[in-house]
GROMACS .gro file of C-alpha atoms in nm:
model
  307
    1UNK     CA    1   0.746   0.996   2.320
    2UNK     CA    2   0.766   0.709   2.104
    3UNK     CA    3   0.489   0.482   2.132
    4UNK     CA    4   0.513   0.096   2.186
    5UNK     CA    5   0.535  -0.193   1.941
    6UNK     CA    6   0.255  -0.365   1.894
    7UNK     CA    7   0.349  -0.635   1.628
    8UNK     CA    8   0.792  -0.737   1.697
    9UNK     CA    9   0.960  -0.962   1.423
   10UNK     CA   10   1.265  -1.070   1.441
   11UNK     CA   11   1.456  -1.270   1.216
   12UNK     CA   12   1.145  -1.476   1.067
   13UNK     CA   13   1.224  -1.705   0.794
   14UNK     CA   14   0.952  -1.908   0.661
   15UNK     CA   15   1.081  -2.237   0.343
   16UNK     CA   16   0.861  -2.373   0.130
   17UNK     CA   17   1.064  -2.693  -0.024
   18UNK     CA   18   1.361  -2.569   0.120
   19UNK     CA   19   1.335  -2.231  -0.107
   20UNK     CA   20   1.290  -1.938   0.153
   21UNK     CA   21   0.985  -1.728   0.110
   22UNK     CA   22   1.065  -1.488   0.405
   23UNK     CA   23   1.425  -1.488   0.463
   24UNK     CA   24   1.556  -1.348   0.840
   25UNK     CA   25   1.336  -1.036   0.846
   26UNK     CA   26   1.301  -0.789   1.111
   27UNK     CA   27   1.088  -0.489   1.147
   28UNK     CA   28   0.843  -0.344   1.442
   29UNK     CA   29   0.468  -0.211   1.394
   30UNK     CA   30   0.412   0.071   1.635
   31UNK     CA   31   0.077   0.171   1.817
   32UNK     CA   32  -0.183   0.359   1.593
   33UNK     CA   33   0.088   0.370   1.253
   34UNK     CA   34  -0.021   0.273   0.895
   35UNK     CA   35   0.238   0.032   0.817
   36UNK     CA   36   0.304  -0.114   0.477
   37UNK     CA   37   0.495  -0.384   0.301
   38UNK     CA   38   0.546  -0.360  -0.072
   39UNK     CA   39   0.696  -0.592  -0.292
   40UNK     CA   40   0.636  -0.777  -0.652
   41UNK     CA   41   0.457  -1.127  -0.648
   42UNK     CA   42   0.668  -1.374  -0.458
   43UNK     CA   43   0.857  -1.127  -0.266
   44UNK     CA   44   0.696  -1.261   0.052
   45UNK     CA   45   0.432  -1.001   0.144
   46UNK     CA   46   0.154  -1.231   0.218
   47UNK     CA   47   0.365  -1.512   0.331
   48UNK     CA   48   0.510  -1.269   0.646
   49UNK     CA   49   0.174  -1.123   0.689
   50UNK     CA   50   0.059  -1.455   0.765
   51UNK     CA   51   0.281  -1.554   0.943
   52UNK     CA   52   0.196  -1.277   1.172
   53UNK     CA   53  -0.159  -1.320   1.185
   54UNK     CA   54  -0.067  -1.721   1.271
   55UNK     CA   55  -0.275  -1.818   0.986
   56UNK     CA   56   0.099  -2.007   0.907
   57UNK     CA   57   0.391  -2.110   1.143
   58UNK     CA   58   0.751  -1.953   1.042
   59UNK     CA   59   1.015  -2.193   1.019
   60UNK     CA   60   1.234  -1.994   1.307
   61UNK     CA   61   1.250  -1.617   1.460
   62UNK     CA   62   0.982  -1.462   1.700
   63UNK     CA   63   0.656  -1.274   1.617
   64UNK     CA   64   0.459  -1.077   1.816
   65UNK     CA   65   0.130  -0.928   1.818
   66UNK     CA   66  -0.010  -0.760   2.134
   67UNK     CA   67   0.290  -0.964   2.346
   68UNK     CA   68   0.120  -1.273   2.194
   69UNK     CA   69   0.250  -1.567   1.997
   70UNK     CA   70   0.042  -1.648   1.760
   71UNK     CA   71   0.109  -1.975   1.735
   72UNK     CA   72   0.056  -2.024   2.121
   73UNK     CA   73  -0.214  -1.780   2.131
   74UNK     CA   74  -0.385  -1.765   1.863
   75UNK     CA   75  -0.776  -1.776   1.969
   76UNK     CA   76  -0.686  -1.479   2.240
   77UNK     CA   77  -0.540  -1.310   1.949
   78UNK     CA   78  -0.751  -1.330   1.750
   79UNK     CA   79  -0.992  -1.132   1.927
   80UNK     CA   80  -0.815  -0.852   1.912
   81UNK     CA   81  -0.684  -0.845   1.558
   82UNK     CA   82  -0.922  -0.770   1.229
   83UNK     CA   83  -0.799  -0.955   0.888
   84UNK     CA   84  -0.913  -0.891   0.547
   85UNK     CA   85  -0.729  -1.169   0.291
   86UNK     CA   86  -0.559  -1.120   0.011
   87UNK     CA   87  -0.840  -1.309  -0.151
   88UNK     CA   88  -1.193  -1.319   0.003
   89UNK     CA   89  -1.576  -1.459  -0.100
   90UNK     CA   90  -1.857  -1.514   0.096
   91UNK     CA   91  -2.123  -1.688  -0.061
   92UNK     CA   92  -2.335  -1.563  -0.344
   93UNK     CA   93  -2.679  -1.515  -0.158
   94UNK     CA   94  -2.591  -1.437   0.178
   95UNK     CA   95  -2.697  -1.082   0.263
   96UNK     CA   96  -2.490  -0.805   0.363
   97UNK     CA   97  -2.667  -0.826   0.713
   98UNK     CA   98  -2.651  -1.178   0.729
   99UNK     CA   99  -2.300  -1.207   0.680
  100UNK     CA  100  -2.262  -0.875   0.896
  101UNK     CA  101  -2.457  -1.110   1.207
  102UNK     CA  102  -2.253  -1.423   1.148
  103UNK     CA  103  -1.892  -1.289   1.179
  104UNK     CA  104  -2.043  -1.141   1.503
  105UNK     CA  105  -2.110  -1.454   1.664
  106UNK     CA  106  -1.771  -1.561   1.652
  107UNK     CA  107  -1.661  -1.248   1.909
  108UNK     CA  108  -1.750  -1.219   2.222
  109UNK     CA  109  -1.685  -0.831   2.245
  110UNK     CA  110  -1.849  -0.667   1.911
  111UNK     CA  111  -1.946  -0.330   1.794
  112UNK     CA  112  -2.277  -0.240   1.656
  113UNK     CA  113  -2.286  -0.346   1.278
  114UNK     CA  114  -2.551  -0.124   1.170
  115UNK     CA  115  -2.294   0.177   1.287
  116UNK     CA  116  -2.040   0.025   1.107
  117UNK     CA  117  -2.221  -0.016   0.807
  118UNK     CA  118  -2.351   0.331   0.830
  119UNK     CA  119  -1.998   0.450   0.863
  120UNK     CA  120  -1.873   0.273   0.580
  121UNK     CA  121  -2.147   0.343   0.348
  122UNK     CA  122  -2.348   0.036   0.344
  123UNK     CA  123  -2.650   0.064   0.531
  124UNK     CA  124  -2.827   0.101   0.216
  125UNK     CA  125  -2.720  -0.264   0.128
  126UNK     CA  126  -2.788  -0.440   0.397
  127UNK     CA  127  -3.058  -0.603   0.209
  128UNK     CA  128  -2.874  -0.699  -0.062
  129UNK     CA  129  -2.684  -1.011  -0.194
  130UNK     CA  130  -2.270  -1.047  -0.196
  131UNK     CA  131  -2.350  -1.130  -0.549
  132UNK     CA  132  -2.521  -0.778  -0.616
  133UNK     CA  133  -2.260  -0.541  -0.502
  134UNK     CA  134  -1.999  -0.404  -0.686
  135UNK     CA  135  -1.587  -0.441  -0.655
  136UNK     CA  136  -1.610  -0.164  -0.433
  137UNK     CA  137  -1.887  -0.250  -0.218
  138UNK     CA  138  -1.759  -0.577  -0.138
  139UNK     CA  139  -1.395  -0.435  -0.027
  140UNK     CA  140  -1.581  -0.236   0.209
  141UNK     CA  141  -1.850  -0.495   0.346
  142UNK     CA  142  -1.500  -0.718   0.425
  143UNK     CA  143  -1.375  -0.382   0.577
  144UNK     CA  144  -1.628  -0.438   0.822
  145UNK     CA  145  -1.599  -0.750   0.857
  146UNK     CA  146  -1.230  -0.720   1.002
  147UNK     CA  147  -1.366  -0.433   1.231
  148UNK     CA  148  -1.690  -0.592   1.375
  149UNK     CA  149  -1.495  -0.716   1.694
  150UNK     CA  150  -1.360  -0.401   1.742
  151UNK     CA  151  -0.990  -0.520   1.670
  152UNK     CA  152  -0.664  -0.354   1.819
  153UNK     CA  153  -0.465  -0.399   1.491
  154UNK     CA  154  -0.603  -0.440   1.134
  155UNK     CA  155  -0.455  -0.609   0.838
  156UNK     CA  156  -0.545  -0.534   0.526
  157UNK     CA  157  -0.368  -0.768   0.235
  158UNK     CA  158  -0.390  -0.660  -0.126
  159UNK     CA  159  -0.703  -0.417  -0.025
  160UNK     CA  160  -0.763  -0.250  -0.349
  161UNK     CA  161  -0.617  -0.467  -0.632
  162UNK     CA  162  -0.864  -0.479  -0.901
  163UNK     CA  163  -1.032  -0.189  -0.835
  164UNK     CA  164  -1.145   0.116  -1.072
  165UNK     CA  165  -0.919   0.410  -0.943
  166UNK     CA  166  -1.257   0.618  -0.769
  167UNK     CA  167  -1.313   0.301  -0.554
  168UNK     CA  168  -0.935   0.238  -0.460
  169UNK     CA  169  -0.949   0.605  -0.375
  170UNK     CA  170  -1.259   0.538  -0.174
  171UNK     CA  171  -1.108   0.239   0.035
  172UNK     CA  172  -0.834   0.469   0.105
  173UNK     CA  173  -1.027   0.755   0.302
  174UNK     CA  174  -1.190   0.446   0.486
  175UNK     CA  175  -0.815   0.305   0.599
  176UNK     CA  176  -0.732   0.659   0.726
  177UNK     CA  177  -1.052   0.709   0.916
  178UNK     CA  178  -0.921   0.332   1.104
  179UNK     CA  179  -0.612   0.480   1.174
  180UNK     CA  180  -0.793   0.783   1.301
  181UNK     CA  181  -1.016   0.571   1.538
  182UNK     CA  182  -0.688   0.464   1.696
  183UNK     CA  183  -0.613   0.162   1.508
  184UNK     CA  184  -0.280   0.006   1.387
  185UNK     CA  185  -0.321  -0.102   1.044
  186UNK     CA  186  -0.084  -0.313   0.858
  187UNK     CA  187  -0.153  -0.364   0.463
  188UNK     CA  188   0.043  -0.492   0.168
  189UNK     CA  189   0.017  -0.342  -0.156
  190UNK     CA  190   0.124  -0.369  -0.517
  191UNK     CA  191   0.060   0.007  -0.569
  192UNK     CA  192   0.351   0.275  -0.487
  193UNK     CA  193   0.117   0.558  -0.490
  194UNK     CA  194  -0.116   0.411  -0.234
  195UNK     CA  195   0.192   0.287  -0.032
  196UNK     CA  196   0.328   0.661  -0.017
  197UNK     CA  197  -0.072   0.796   0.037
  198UNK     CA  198  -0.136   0.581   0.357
  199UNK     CA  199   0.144   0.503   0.517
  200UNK     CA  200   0.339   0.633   0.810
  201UNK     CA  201   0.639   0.364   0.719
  202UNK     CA  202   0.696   0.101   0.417
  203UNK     CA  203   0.905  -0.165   0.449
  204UNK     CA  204   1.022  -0.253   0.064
  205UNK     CA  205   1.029  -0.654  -0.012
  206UNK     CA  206   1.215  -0.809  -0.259
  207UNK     CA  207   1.353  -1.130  -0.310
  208UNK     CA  208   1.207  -1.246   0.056
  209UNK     CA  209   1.441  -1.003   0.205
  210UNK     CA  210   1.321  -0.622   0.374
  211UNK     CA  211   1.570  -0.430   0.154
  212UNK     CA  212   1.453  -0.057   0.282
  213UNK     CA  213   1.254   0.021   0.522
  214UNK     CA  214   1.162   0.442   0.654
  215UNK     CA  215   0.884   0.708   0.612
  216UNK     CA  216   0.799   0.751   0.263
  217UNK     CA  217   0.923   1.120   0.265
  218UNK     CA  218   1.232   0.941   0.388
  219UNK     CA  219   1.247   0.706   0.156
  220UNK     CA  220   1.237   0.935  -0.143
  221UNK     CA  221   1.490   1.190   0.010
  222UNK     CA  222   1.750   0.886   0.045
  223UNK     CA  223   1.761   0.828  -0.345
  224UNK     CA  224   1.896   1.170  -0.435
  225UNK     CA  225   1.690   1.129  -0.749
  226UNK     CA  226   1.671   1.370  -1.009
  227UNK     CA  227   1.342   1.590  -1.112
  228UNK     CA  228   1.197   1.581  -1.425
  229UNK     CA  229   1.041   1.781  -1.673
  230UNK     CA  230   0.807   1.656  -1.938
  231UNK     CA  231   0.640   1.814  -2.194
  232UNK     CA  232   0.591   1.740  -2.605
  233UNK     CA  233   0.694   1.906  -2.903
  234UNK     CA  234   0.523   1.900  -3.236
  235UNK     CA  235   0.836   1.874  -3.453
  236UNK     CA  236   1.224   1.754  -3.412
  237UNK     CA  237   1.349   1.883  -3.137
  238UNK     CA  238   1.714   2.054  -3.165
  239UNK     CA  239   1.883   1.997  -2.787
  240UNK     CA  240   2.149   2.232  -2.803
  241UNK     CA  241   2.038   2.474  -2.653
  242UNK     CA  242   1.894   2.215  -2.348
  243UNK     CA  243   2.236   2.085  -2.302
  244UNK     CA  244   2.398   2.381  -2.232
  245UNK     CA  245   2.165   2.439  -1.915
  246UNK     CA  246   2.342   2.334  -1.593
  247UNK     CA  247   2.123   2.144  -1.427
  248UNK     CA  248   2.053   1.916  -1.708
  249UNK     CA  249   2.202   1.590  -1.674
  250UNK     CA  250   2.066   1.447  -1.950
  251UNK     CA  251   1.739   1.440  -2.187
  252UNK     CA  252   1.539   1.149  -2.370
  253UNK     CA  253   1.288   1.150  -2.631
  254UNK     CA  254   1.036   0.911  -2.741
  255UNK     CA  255   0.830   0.991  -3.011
  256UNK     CA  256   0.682   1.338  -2.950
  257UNK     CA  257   0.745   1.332  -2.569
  258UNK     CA  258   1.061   1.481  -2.415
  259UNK     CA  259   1.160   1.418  -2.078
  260UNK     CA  260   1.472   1.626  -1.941
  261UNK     CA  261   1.585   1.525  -1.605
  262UNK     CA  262   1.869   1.736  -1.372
  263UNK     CA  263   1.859   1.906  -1.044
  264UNK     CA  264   1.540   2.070  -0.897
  265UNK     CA  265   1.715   2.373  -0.834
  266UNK     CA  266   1.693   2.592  -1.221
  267UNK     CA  267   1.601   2.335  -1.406
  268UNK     CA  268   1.214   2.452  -1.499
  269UNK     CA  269   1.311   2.789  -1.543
  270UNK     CA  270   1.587   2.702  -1.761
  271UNK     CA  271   1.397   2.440  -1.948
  272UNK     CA  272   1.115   2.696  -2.041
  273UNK     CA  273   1.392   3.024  -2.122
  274UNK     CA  274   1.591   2.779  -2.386
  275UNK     CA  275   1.241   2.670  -2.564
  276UNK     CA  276   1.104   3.016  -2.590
  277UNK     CA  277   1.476   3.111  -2.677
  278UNK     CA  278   1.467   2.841  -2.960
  279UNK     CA  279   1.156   2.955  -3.087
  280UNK     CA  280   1.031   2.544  -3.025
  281UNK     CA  281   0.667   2.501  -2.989
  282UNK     CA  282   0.579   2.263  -2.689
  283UNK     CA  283   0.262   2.174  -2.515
  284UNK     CA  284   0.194   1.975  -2.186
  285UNK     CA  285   0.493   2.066  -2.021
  286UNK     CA  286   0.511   1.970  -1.655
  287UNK     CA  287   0.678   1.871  -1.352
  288UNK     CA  288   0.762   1.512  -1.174
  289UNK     CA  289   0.916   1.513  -0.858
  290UNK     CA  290   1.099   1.175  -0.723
  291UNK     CA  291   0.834   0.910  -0.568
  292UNK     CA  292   0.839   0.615  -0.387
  293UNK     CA  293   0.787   0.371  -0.755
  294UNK     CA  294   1.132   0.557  -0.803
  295UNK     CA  295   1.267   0.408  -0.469
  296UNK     CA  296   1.143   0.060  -0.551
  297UNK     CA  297   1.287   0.070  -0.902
  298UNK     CA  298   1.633   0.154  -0.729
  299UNK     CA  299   1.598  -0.080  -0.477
  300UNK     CA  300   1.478  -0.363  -0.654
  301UNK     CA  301   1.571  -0.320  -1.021
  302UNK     CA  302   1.187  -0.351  -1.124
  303UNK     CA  303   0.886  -0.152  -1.269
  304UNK     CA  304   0.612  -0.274  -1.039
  305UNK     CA  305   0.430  -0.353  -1.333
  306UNK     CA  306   0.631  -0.633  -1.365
  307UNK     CA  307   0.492  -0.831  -1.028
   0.00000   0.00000   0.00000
């Protein structure tokens, strides 16, 4: 059985100058899902995420979070959401505890903060300065801050941007534990990979519009996108042979690397019999398989890089 929505938006539009930032979008959020909205800069990530947390007021169309308006009910709902901003600070010498026992006196419901701490892997800090901690650290201690009143749904904007790939990966095991406590989470993200890592659906923004929206299995499977295999060669490479396999559709080359893309089906195994054949002396050779950057590059016409 399906379970229910707990965010609804339907046909939100939010102008700034008359320009549209969010542009008659409509999507659901169901009950204990990862859900997560990708999209380069001024897509309108953070603008609808806002818009849903009712930290700004759409121009038309209906949100709803927990059957509440946020805009008509936003202190109620607020005590049962969790928010981490796109960009956060608290001040330099407040202490990890310090901060921890503020942001509990604005709840009336909280958990324990030492647990939370202790499950996030900050008790050890507790004593120490915002200032003091690393990129890392900091994500996490504002991790806790979202959870400390023990929030229904979570959202998480921009989590790991500018973090070292061991601490994004870190952060990550922390969202799926929330989703494992029974939380809905809802996060943006600039990165594909984390996108398809976490999430049970991505809704892909571009141009203030949702232009896909599915698993990220789904997703990929809808592109019909060719595989790939990638290896280099330490001289010029002769293609004959490479063209005459069948599942090649076609092969590029730039500098010493080789990429050779076709249908899954053949296409290694044909790959490594024509080099050997050849008598052509590769190294690195390996395998891509379609991914969700892939989707947003057909969907959107941009490397992510780009945003």
């Amino acid at each position: 059985m399906k379970k229910r929505f707990v965010i609804e938006v339907k046909d939100l539009v939010k102008r700034y100058s008359g320009v549209p930032a969010v542009n008659e979008i409509s999507f659901g959020v169901r009950e204990g899902e990862i859900f997560g909205m990708v999209g380069p800069n001024g897509a309108g990530k953070t603008t609808t995420i806002e818009c849903i947390e009712g930290l700004r007021h759409p121009d038309t169309g209906i949100v709803k979070v927990l059957r509440m308006d946020p805009r008509r009910n936003g202190y109620a709902l607020r005590e049962k959401i969790g928010i981490q901003l796109q960009e956060s600070a608290l001040p330099d010498r407040i202490k990890v505890w310090e901060a921890m026992e503020m942001f509990a006196t604005f709840y009336p419901k909280t958990v324990d903060w030492k647990d939370l701490l202790e499950q996030l892997g900050l008790i050890e800090k507790k004593n120490t300065a915002f200032t003091k901690l690393s990129g890392g650290q900091k994500q996490r201690l504002f991790i806790a801050l979202a959870l400390i009143n023990d929030p229904e749904v979570v959202f998480l904007d921009e989590l790991t941007t500018g973090l070292d790939p061991k601490a994004r990966r870190s952060i990550w095991d922390l969202v799926l534990g929330i989703r494992d406590r029974g939380k809905t989470v809802f996060l943006t993200t600039h990165f594909m990979e984390e996108a398809e890592r976490l999430c049970n659906r991505v809704a892909i923004m571009d141009q203030a519009r949702i232009v896909a929206l599915d698993t990220p299995s789904n997703l990929i499977s809808s592109l019909s996108s060719e595989y790939r295999v990638v290896f280099n060669v330490q001289d010029t490479l002769d293609t004959t042979r490479l063209k005459k396999i069948t599942a090649v559709s076609r092969i590029e080359q730039v500098d010493k690397q080789v990429t050779i893309y076709g249908r899954e089906e053949g296409l290694l195994i044909g790959i490594v019999n024509a080099l050997e054949a050849g008598n052509i002396r590769y190294r690195s050779l390996r395998t891509e398989q379609p991914t969700l950057e892939d989707v947003f590059l057909t969907m959107t016409g941009k490397q992510m890089q780009d945003s």
